[in-house]
Amino acid sequence: MEKHSSGDEVTEMCLLALSFFSFLAFTRAEISSKIGINYGQLGDNLPSPSQSIELIKSMKAGRVKLYDANPEILNLLSGTKIQVSIMVPNQEISNISSNQTLADQWVRDNVLSYYPQTRIRFIVVGNEVLSYYSDRDRETWSNLVPAMRRIKKSLQAYNIPNIKVGTSVAMDVMESSFPPSSGMFRSDILDTVMVPLLEFLSGTNSFFFLDVYPYLAWSANPFNISLDYALLRGGNLNYTDPISNLVYTNLLDQMLDSVIFAMEKLGYPNIRLLISETGWPNAGDVDQPGANVYNAALYNQNLIKKMTAKPAVGTPARPGMTIPTFIFALYNENQKRGPGTERHWGLLDCNGKPVYGVDLTGEQESNDDQLPMPQNNKPYQGKIWCVVASEVNPEQLVSALIYACSQGNGTCDALMPGKECYKPVSLLSHASYAFSSYWANFRSLGANCYFNGLAVQTTEDPSRGSCKFPSVTL
Ligand SMILES: *[C@@H]1O[C@H](CO)[C@@H](O)[C@H](O)[C@H]1NC(C)=O
Ligand SMILES: *[C@@H]1O[C@H](CO)[C@@H](O)[C@H](O)[C@H]1NC(C)=O
Ligand SMILES: *[C@@H]1O[C@H](CO)[C@@H](O)[C@H](O)[C@H]1NC(C)=O
Ligand SMILES: *[C@@H]1O[C@H](CO)[C@@H](O)[C@H](O)[C@H]1NC(C)=O
Ligand SMILES: *[C@@H]1O[C@H](CO)[C@@H](O)[C@H](O)[C@H]1NC(C)=O
């Protein structure tokens, strides 16, 4: 079977870990104190909150961003110099938007209880609420800015006006982002959400919180975009915007400026940008080129250098602008769903060990020659199958098999008695066939070869005799 890093392997590695204090000794993941880190917790094998805060301190990160307002973590951060960003969960937005008492309560419980000993600086109302991937969020769109206003009003009432209130959005709020000067927000949210949002951010002197991933733009179009340009090392790869005549040397600047142009078109040329998430995956599936330790190290290293340079470099549209930046993420998180890259964004693995030992302080010369050479920078071309991972739970496998076969389109026809893949009648071989068939049928509609870690991609044809396994061809 193809070499892979399934969730099972990761869990195993973590069970072998020594005690916490033994791994602190070989932590060398220091980052610039001007850089923030996203502390996501979607893993069942991660160091505890107190170990995590010790790690963040030892990394000397200047800021940490949470995806909630976890009381234990906020208490642990008390008395440290680390600036903290907390989040109002998406599902609480609608209630808060219509009820000032609820907003006041939220601020009392999640801010006043810790502030100022815990240096809360940002409240992010909702995580990528304006993205398309959740239909429930869509109902929240119109409540978003009203909720932000109520949270801000509470902060003012409690006399803590310095905490900035924002909301994090992904690049899919853009209808057009290339060339950067054509930057425009999606028409379905333009008047109803973006205009009031910009008015709020401008009026409260807050930031536009952007989750921005050159990796995603590059991997969607790896033949037309140079990898070096995406990795922030395209000094000799210049792109001149035909309308603005601004010269771009990297994809990140291009993406940031498209947002700047979009805001400018709505009459808000001065709202500051904050990068609420960016990063590069250190591993991924066969069909995900460019996801490797080498590129992840390089991207984050170049990013930190750029964002901490003195004087600030900014972007072509806003030279000299300082852009507060939070890297995604602290850990590889094994419970994130979706393609393999989703579980591999961490600077640290689940033992708290650095995934790549390069300088992230922005102060030293690049030492990327110590890293393994990347093997998957060119998109894989050929057939891929989706089969059962090693060491899976049989009961979960039965459920996954039933799920795959119930999706229609003849996914499991060949497994019926008398058909070509009926024999051998074993759970493993039926499930592998079903996974391959399901993925081949539905990949174009966004289906993953994952099944909660039960499935992995392979380039080795599992077909036997007259039983041909359907494949995805790249
Ligand atoms: C929102 O309010 C409704 C009605 O009061 C309540 O039933 C619901 O539990 C609340 N939702 C959340 C997420 O607090
Ligand atoms: C607002 O929320 C509070 C606390 O849950 C509740 O007592 C009150 O009835 C709500 N007000 C309205 C207008 O729904
Ligand atoms: C890549 O560039 C070529 C030539 O400029 C163009 O024909 C093609 O449509 C582009 N592909 C994508 C996916 O943008
Ligand atoms: C690209 O632009 C950079 C920065 O403006 C400049 O230093 C470099 O010489 C340019 N390279 C080419 C090939 O034009
Ligand atoms: C279902 O099967 C048909 C015939 O094999 C194929 O053309 C179609 O694309 C499939 N639909 C999906 C959603 O994969």
mmCIF file of N, CA and C in Angstrom, residues 348-453:
data_model
loop_
_atom_site.group_PDB
_atom_site.id
_atom_site.type_symbol
_atom_site.label_atom_id
_atom_site.label_comp_id
_atom_site.label_asym_id
_atom_site.label_seq_id
_atom_site.Cartn_x
_atom_site.Cartn_y
_atom_site.Cartn_z
ATOM 1 N N LEU A 348 3.680 22.497 14.952
ATOM 2 C CA LEU A 348 4.053 21.428 15.876
ATOM 3 C C LEU A 348 3.224 20.188 15.569
ATOM 4 N N ASP A 349 3.806 19.021 15.855
ATOM 5 C CA ASP A 349 3.017 17.802 15.735
ATOM 6 C C ASP A 349 2.274 17.571 17.052
ATOM 7 N N CYS A 350 1.594 16.442 17.158
ATOM 8 C CA CYS A 350 0.747 16.224 18.330
ATOM 9 C C CYS A 350 1.547 15.963 19.599
ATOM 10 N N ASN A 351 2.853 15.787 19.473
ATOM 11 C CA ASN A 351 3.697 15.696 20.669
ATOM 12 C C ASN A 351 4.224 17.055 21.091
ATOM 13 N N GLY A 352 3.889 18.095 20.334
ATOM 14 C CA GLY A 352 4.426 19.408 20.634
ATOM 15 C C GLY A 352 5.811 19.622 20.042
ATOM 16 N N LYS A 353 6.248 18.699 19.189
ATOM 17 C CA LYS A 353 7.571 18.829 18.562
ATOM 18 C C LYS A 353 7.437 19.607 17.258
ATOM 19 N N PRO A 354 8.431 20.464 16.933
ATOM 20 C CA PRO A 354 8.376 21.201 15.668
ATOM 21 C C PRO A 354 8.353 20.228 14.486
ATOM 22 N N VAL A 355 7.487 20.523 13.518
ATOM 23 C CA VAL A 355 7.422 19.683 12.323
ATOM 24 C C VAL A 355 8.633 19.950 11.427
ATOM 25 N N TYR A 356 9.135 21.188 11.476
ATOM 26 C CA TYR A 356 10.342 21.500 10.709
ATOM 27 C C TYR A 356 11.213 22.406 11.562
ATOM 28 N N GLY A 357 12.502 22.063 11.626
ATOM 29 C CA GLY A 357 13.380 22.811 12.508
ATOM 30 C C GLY A 357 14.058 23.967 11.809
ATOM 31 N N VAL A 358 13.278 24.915 11.324
ATOM 32 C CA VAL A 358 13.895 26.065 10.667
ATOM 33 C C VAL A 358 13.660 27.305 11.506
ATOM 34 N N ASP A 359 14.427 28.327 11.234
ATOM 35 C CA ASP A 359 14.294 29.571 11.969
ATOM 36 C C ASP A 359 12.997 30.275 11.587
ATOM 37 N N LEU A 360 12.172 30.559 12.589
ATOM 38 C CA LEU A 360 10.937 31.287 12.323
ATOM 39 C C LEU A 360 10.928 32.612 13.079
ATOM 40 N N THR A 361 12.109 33.075 13.478
ATOM 41 C CA THR A 361 12.167 34.350 14.181
ATOM 42 C C THR A 361 12.216 35.516 13.194
ATOM 43 N N GLY A 362 12.445 35.220 11.935
ATOM 44 C CA GLY A 362 12.559 36.269 10.939
ATOM 45 C C GLY A 362 13.900 36.975 10.995
ATOM 46 N N GLU A 363 14.784 36.505 11.876
ATOM 47 C CA GLU A 363 16.044 37.222 12.089
ATOM 48 C C GLU A 363 17.249 36.525 11.485
ATOM 49 N N GLN A 364 17.151 35.208 11.313
ATOM 50 C CA GLN A 364 18.316 34.475 10.833
ATOM 51 C C GLN A 364 18.207 34.164 9.352
ATOM 52 N N GLU A 365 19.366 33.772 8.821
ATOM 53 C CA GLU A 365 19.365 33.367 7.420
ATOM 54 C C GLU A 365 18.606 32.053 7.275
ATOM 55 N N SER A 366 18.095 31.852 6.111
ATOM 56 C CA SER A 366 17.356 30.635 5.819
ATOM 57 C C SER A 366 18.253 29.409 6.034
ATOM 58 N N ASN A 367 17.691 28.389 6.701
ATOM 59 C CA ASN A 367 18.444 27.150 6.859
ATOM 60 C C ASN A 367 17.651 25.971 6.306
ATOM 61 N N ASP A 368 17.020 26.219 5.168
ATOM 62 C CA ASP A 368 16.135 25.191 4.637
ATOM 63 C C ASP A 368 16.899 24.039 3.977
ATOM 64 N N ASP A 369 18.236 24.164 3.891
ATOM 65 C CA ASP A 369 18.996 23.065 3.293
ATOM 66 C C ASP A 369 18.989 21.829 4.193
ATOM 67 N N GLN A 370 18.558 22.005 5.465
ATOM 68 C CA GLN A 370 18.481 20.840 6.351
ATOM 69 C C GLN A 370 17.206 20.039 6.127
ATOM 70 N N LEU A 371 16.309 20.568 5.322
ATOM 71 C CA LEU A 371 15.005 19.914 5.178
ATOM 72 C C LEU A 371 15.036 18.879 4.056
ATOM 73 N N PRO A 372 14.163 17.859 4.179
ATOM 74 C CA PRO A 372 14.076 16.878 3.104
ATOM 75 C C PRO A 372 13.591 17.546 1.817
ATOM 76 N N MET A 373 14.176 17.181 0.677
ATOM 77 C CA MET A 373 13.738 17.777 -0.584
ATOM 78 C C MET A 373 12.299 17.368 -0.868
ATOM 79 N N PRO A 374 11.506 18.316 -1.354
ATOM 80 C CA PRO A 374 10.101 17.994 -1.619
ATOM 81 C C PRO A 374 9.959 16.986 -2.763
ATOM 82 N N GLN A 375 9.040 16.035 -2.596
ATOM 83 C CA GLN A 375 8.841 14.995 -3.611
ATOM 84 C C GLN A 375 7.580 15.237 -4.442
ATOM 85 N N ASN A 376 6.708 16.107 -3.969
ATOM 86 C CA ASN A 376 5.395 16.206 -4.626
ATOM 87 C C ASN A 376 5.067 17.630 -5.079
ATOM 88 N N ASN A 377 6.078 18.375 -5.517
ATOM 89 C CA ASN A 377 5.795 19.734 -5.978
ATOM 90 C C ASN A 377 5.092 19.758 -7.332
ATOM 91 N N LYS A 378 5.333 18.720 -8.123
ATOM 92 C CA LYS A 378 4.611 18.619 -9.398
ATOM 93 C C LYS A 378 3.328 17.836 -9.145
ATOM 94 N N PRO A 379 2.214 18.319 -9.684
ATOM 95 C CA PRO A 379 0.968 17.572 -9.504
ATOM 96 C C PRO A 379 1.123 16.137 -9.999
ATOM 97 N N TYR A 380 0.631 15.171 -9.222
ATOM 98 C CA TYR A 380 0.658 13.768 -9.620
ATOM 99 C C TYR A 380 -0.225 13.591 -10.846
ATOM 100 N N GLN A 381 0.282 12.854 -11.816
ATOM 101 C CA GLN A 381 -0.538 12.571 -12.992
ATOM 102 C C GLN A 381 -0.628 11.070 -13.174
ATOM 103 N N GLY A 382 -1.852 10.564 -13.190
ATOM 104 C CA GLY A 382 -2.071 9.127 -13.303
ATOM 105 C C GLY A 382 -3.326 8.760 -12.538
ATOM 106 N N LYS A 383 -3.452 7.468 -12.239
ATOM 107 C CA LYS A 383 -4.656 6.993 -11.569
ATOM 108 C C LYS A 383 -4.450 6.919 -10.065
ATOM 109 N N ILE A 384 -5.513 7.198 -9.321
ATOM 110 C CA ILE A 384 -5.479 7.063 -7.859
ATOM 111 C C ILE A 384 -6.719 6.279 -7.421
ATOM 112 N N TRP A 385 -6.497 5.372 -6.488
ATOM 113 C CA TRP A 385 -7.612 4.632 -5.907
ATOM 114 C C TRP A 385 -7.752 5.016 -4.435
ATOM 115 N N CYS A 386 -8.906 4.685 -3.888
ATOM 116 C CA CYS A 386 -9.187 5.018 -2.485
ATOM 117 C C CYS A 386 -9.498 3.721 -1.752
ATOM 118 N N VAL A 387 -8.634 3.327 -0.824
ATOM 119 C CA VAL A 387 -8.790 2.019 -0.174
ATOM 120 C C VAL A 387 -8.777 2.153 1.350
ATOM 121 N N VAL A 388 -9.085 1.056 2.013
ATOM 122 C CA VAL A 388 -9.136 1.045 3.479
ATOM 123 C C VAL A 388 -7.730 1.274 4.048
ATOM 124 N N ALA A 389 -7.645 2.155 5.040
ATOM 125 C CA ALA A 389 -6.368 2.424 5.706
ATOM 126 C C ALA A 389 -5.988 1.232 6.578
ATOM 127 N N SER A 390 -4.766 1.246 7.081
ATOM 128 C CA SER A 390 -4.351 0.130 7.937
ATOM 129 C C SER A 390 -4.939 0.301 9.336
ATOM 130 N N GLU A 391 -5.175 -0.818 9.985
ATOM 131 C CA GLU A 391 -5.633 -0.842 11.377
ATOM 132 C C GLU A 391 -6.847 0.034 11.642
ATOM 133 N N VAL A 392 -7.963 -0.341 11.046
ATOM 134 C CA VAL A 392 -9.178 0.430 11.289
ATOM 135 C C VAL A 392 -10.147 -0.403 12.125
ATOM 136 N N ASN A 393 -11.076 0.315 12.730
ATOM 137 C CA ASN A 393 -12.099 -0.314 13.556
ATOM 138 C C ASN A 393 -13.174 -0.938 12.651
ATOM 139 N N PRO A 394 -13.397 -2.277 12.757
ATOM 140 C CA PRO A 394 -14.327 -2.966 11.844
ATOM 141 C C PRO A 394 -15.756 -2.412 11.903
ATOM 142 N N GLU A 395 -16.200 -2.031 13.108
ATOM 143 C CA GLU A 395 -17.576 -1.517 13.205
ATOM 144 C C GLU A 395 -17.716 -0.201 12.439
ATOM 145 N N GLN A 396 -16.707 0.675 12.587
ATOM 146 C CA GLN A 396 -16.754 1.941 11.844
ATOM 147 C C GLN A 396 -16.671 1.676 10.349
ATOM 148 N N LEU A 397 -15.912 0.628 9.994
ATOM 149 C CA LEU A 397 -15.755 0.312 8.575
ATOM 150 C C LEU A 397 -17.085 -0.137 7.977
ATOM 151 N N VAL A 398 -17.856 -0.921 8.733
ATOM 152 C CA VAL A 398 -19.173 -1.352 8.261
ATOM 153 C C VAL A 398 -20.050 -0.122 7.997
ATOM 154 N N SER A 399 -20.063 0.811 8.933
ATOM 155 C CA SER A 399 -20.884 2.023 8.747
ATOM 156 C C SER A 399 -20.445 2.794 7.510
ATOM 157 N N ALA A 400 -19.134 2.904 7.324
ATOM 158 C CA ALA A 400 -18.624 3.662 6.174
ATOM 159 C C ALA A 400 -18.986 2.962 4.869
ATOM 160 N N LEU A 401 -18.905 1.626 4.870
ATOM 161 C CA LEU A 401 -19.274 0.845 3.684
ATOM 162 C C LEU A 401 -20.741 1.074 3.335
ATOM 163 N N ILE A 402 -21.587 1.025 4.358
ATOM 164 C CA ILE A 402 -23.020 1.242 4.125
ATOM 165 C C ILE A 402 -23.254 2.643 3.587
ATOM 166 N N TYR A 403 -22.542 3.610 4.174
ATOM 167 C CA TYR A 403 -22.701 4.983 3.709
ATOM 168 C C TYR A 403 -22.311 5.111 2.235
ATOM 169 N N ALA A 404 -21.118 4.596 1.893
ATOM 170 C CA ALA A 404 -20.629 4.745 0.516
ATOM 171 C C ALA A 404 -21.609 4.098 -0.469
ATOM 172 N N CYS A 405 -22.121 2.920 -0.099
ATOM 173 C CA CYS A 405 -22.987 2.176 -1.019
ATOM 174 C C CYS A 405 -24.382 2.775 -1.125
ATOM 175 N N SER A 406 -24.743 3.638 -0.159
ATOM 176 C CA SER A 406 -26.100 4.192 -0.195
ATOM 177 C C SER A 406 -26.141 5.518 -0.956
ATOM 178 N N GLN A 407 -25.008 5.913 -1.550
ATOM 179 C CA GLN A 407 -24.982 7.209 -2.242
ATOM 180 C C GLN A 407 -25.459 7.128 -3.685
ATOM 181 N N GLY A 408 -25.807 5.904 -4.130
ATOM 182 C CA GLY A 408 -26.404 5.762 -5.454
ATOM 183 C C GLY A 408 -25.396 5.767 -6.574
ATOM 184 N N ASN A 409 -25.897 5.972 -7.767
ATOM 185 C CA ASN A 409 -25.102 5.984 -8.987
ATOM 186 C C ASN A 409 -24.345 4.673 -9.193
ATOM 187 N N GLY A 410 -24.924 3.588 -8.714
ATOM 188 C CA GLY A 410 -24.324 2.274 -8.953
ATOM 189 C C GLY A 410 -23.005 2.057 -8.257
ATOM 190 N N THR A 411 -22.754 2.823 -7.199
ATOM 191 C CA THR A 411 -21.449 2.772 -6.529
ATOM 192 C C THR A 411 -21.049 1.339 -6.155
ATOM 193 N N CYS A 412 -21.999 0.537 -5.679
ATOM 194 C CA CYS A 412 -21.633 -0.789 -5.178
ATOM 195 C C CYS A 412 -22.260 -1.921 -5.986
ATOM 196 N N ASP A 413 -22.739 -1.634 -7.185
ATOM 197 C CA ASP A 413 -23.373 -2.681 -8.010
ATOM 198 C C ASP A 413 -22.475 -3.903 -8.166
ATOM 199 N N ALA A 414 -21.184 -3.678 -8.360
ATOM 200 C CA ALA A 414 -20.268 -4.793 -8.637
ATOM 201 C C ALA A 414 -20.046 -5.678 -7.414
ATOM 202 N N LEU A 415 -20.576 -5.250 -6.246
ATOM 203 C CA LEU A 415 -20.382 -6.047 -5.031
ATOM 204 C C LEU A 415 -21.539 -7.000 -4.780
ATOM 205 N N MET A 416 -22.576 -6.934 -5.611
ATOM 206 C CA MET A 416 -23.753 -7.785 -5.399
ATOM 207 C C MET A 416 -23.389 -9.240 -5.693
ATOM 208 N N PRO A 417 -24.077 -10.192 -5.019
ATOM 209 C CA PRO A 417 -23.792 -11.618 -5.250
ATOM 210 C C PRO A 417 -23.807 -11.942 -6.737
ATOM 211 N N GLY A 418 -22.786 -12.643 -7.155
ATOM 212 C CA GLY A 418 -22.705 -13.033 -8.562
ATOM 213 C C GLY A 418 -21.987 -12.011 -9.434
ATOM 214 N N LYS A 419 -21.814 -10.782 -8.912
ATOM 215 C CA LYS A 419 -21.132 -9.766 -9.717
ATOM 216 C C LYS A 419 -19.609 -9.873 -9.544
ATOM 217 N N GLU A 420 -18.893 -9.145 -10.376
ATOM 218 C CA GLU A 420 -17.450 -9.395 -10.510
ATOM 219 C C GLU A 420 -16.623 -9.100 -9.246
ATOM 220 N N CYS A 421 -17.128 -8.275 -8.332
ATOM 221 C CA CYS A 421 -16.326 -7.959 -7.145
ATOM 222 C C CYS A 421 -16.924 -8.538 -5.857
ATOM 223 N N TYR A 422 -17.906 -9.442 -6.020
ATOM 224 C CA TYR A 422 -18.554 -10.039 -4.840
ATOM 225 C C TYR A 422 -17.542 -10.839 -4.020
ATOM 226 N N LYS A 423 -16.693 -11.612 -4.726
ATOM 227 C CA LYS A 423 -15.672 -12.409 -4.046
ATOM 228 C C LYS A 423 -14.322 -11.689 -4.104
ATOM 229 N N PRO A 424 -13.496 -11.770 -3.072
ATOM 230 C CA PRO A 424 -13.760 -12.438 -1.797
ATOM 231 C C PRO A 424 -14.789 -11.673 -0.956
ATOM 232 N N VAL A 425 -15.629 -12.416 -0.271
ATOM 233 C CA VAL A 425 -16.658 -11.784 0.559
ATOM 234 C C VAL A 425 -16.013 -11.381 1.883
ATOM 235 N N SER A 426 -15.291 -10.284 1.832
ATOM 236 C CA SER A 426 -14.659 -9.823 3.079
ATOM 237 C C SER A 426 -14.925 -8.345 3.243
ATOM 238 N N LEU A 427 -15.012 -7.941 4.494
ATOM 239 C CA LEU A 427 -15.285 -6.536 4.798
ATOM 240 C C LEU A 427 -14.219 -5.645 4.166
ATOM 241 N N LEU A 428 -12.953 -6.041 4.308
ATOM 242 C CA LEU A 428 -11.869 -5.197 3.807
ATOM 243 C C LEU A 428 -11.956 -5.006 2.299
ATOM 244 N N SER A 429 -12.141 -6.084 1.565
ATOM 245 C CA SER A 429 -12.107 -5.920 0.115
ATOM 246 C C SER A 429 -13.375 -5.225 -0.380
ATOM 247 N N HIS A 430 -14.527 -5.514 0.245
ATOM 248 C CA HIS A 430 -15.743 -4.796 -0.169
ATOM 249 C C HIS A 430 -15.633 -3.306 0.152
ATOM 250 N N ALA A 431 -15.103 -2.999 1.326
ATOM 251 C CA ALA A 431 -15.005 -1.578 1.700
ATOM 252 C C ALA A 431 -14.021 -0.845 0.783
ATOM 253 N N SER A 432 -12.901 -1.478 0.452
ATOM 254 C CA SER A 432 -11.950 -0.819 -0.437
ATOM 255 C C SER A 432 -12.580 -0.552 -1.803
ATOM 256 N N TYR A 433 -13.328 -1.541 -2.304
ATOM 257 C CA TYR A 433 -13.995 -1.319 -3.588
ATOM 258 C C TYR A 433 -14.990 -0.162 -3.470
ATOM 259 N N ALA A 434 -15.790 -0.204 -2.400
ATOM 260 C CA ALA A 434 -16.824 0.826 -2.229
ATOM 261 C C ALA A 434 -16.196 2.219 -2.113
ATOM 262 N N PHE A 435 -15.089 2.323 -1.379
ATOM 263 C CA PHE A 435 -14.435 3.629 -1.233
ATOM 264 C C PHE A 435 -13.945 4.143 -2.597
ATOM 265 N N SER A 436 -13.290 3.245 -3.357
ATOM 266 C CA SER A 436 -12.771 3.657 -4.665
ATOM 267 C C SER A 436 -13.898 4.088 -5.595
ATOM 268 N N SER A 437 -14.965 3.302 -5.579
ATOM 269 C CA SER A 437 -16.087 3.580 -6.474
ATOM 270 C C SER A 437 -16.791 4.878 -6.084
ATOM 271 N N TYR A 438 -17.004 5.028 -4.779
ATOM 272 C CA TYR A 438 -17.648 6.252 -4.267
ATOM 273 C C TYR A 438 -16.830 7.486 -4.639
ATOM 274 N N TRP A 439 -15.534 7.383 -4.406
ATOM 275 C CA TRP A 439 -14.670 8.558 -4.642
ATOM 276 C C TRP A 439 -14.606 8.879 -6.136
ATOM 277 N N ALA A 440 -14.515 7.829 -6.971
ATOM 278 C CA ALA A 440 -14.467 8.054 -8.417
ATOM 279 C C ALA A 440 -15.763 8.703 -8.901
ATOM 280 N N ASN A 441 -16.895 8.282 -8.311
ATOM 281 C CA ASN A 441 -18.185 8.849 -8.720
ATOM 282 C C ASN A 441 -18.368 10.292 -8.264
ATOM 283 N N PHE A 442 -17.947 10.564 -7.057
ATOM 284 C CA PHE A 442 -18.374 11.829 -6.445
ATOM 285 C C PHE A 442 -17.255 12.823 -6.162
ATOM 286 N N ARG A 443 -16.030 12.512 -6.561
ATOM 287 C CA ARG A 443 -14.937 13.449 -6.291
ATOM 288 C C ARG A 443 -15.207 14.812 -6.925
ATOM 289 N N SER A 444 -15.767 14.783 -8.147
ATOM 290 C CA SER A 444 -16.005 16.060 -8.838
ATOM 291 C C SER A 444 -17.043 16.900 -8.102
ATOM 292 N N LEU A 445 -17.816 16.255 -7.230
ATOM 293 C CA LEU A 445 -18.797 17.015 -6.451
ATOM 294 C C LEU A 445 -18.251 17.385 -5.071
ATOM 295 N N GLY A 446 -16.954 17.122 -4.857
ATOM 296 C CA GLY A 446 -16.346 17.541 -3.602
ATOM 297 C C GLY A 446 -16.123 16.420 -2.604
ATOM 298 N N ALA A 447 -16.425 15.160 -2.986
ATOM 299 C CA ALA A 447 -16.229 14.050 -2.043
ATOM 300 C C ALA A 447 -14.743 13.821 -1.796
ATOM 301 N N ASN A 448 -14.407 13.432 -0.572
ATOM 302 C CA ASN A 448 -13.024 13.143 -0.207
ATOM 303 C C ASN A 448 -12.818 11.649 -0.041
ATOM 304 N N CYS A 449 -11.569 11.236 -0.182
ATOM 305 C CA CYS A 449 -11.167 9.885 0.184
ATOM 306 C C CYS A 449 -10.667 9.977 1.611
ATOM 307 N N TYR A 450 -11.604 9.941 2.572
ATOM 308 C CA TYR A 450 -11.173 10.122 3.959
ATOM 309 C C TYR A 450 -11.947 9.213 4.919
ATOM 310 N N PHE A 451 -13.293 9.316 4.889
ATOM 311 C CA PHE A 451 -14.135 8.479 5.754
ATOM 312 C C PHE A 451 -13.599 8.448 7.194
ATOM 313 N N ASN A 452 -13.401 9.635 7.749
ATOM 314 C CA ASN A 452 -12.934 9.739 9.143
ATOM 315 C C ASN A 452 -11.669 8.948 9.422
ATOM 316 N N GLY A 453 -10.779 8.940 8.453
ATOM 317 C CA GLY A 453 -9.497 8.267 8.669
ATOM 318 C C GLY A 453 -9.511 6.794 8.288
#
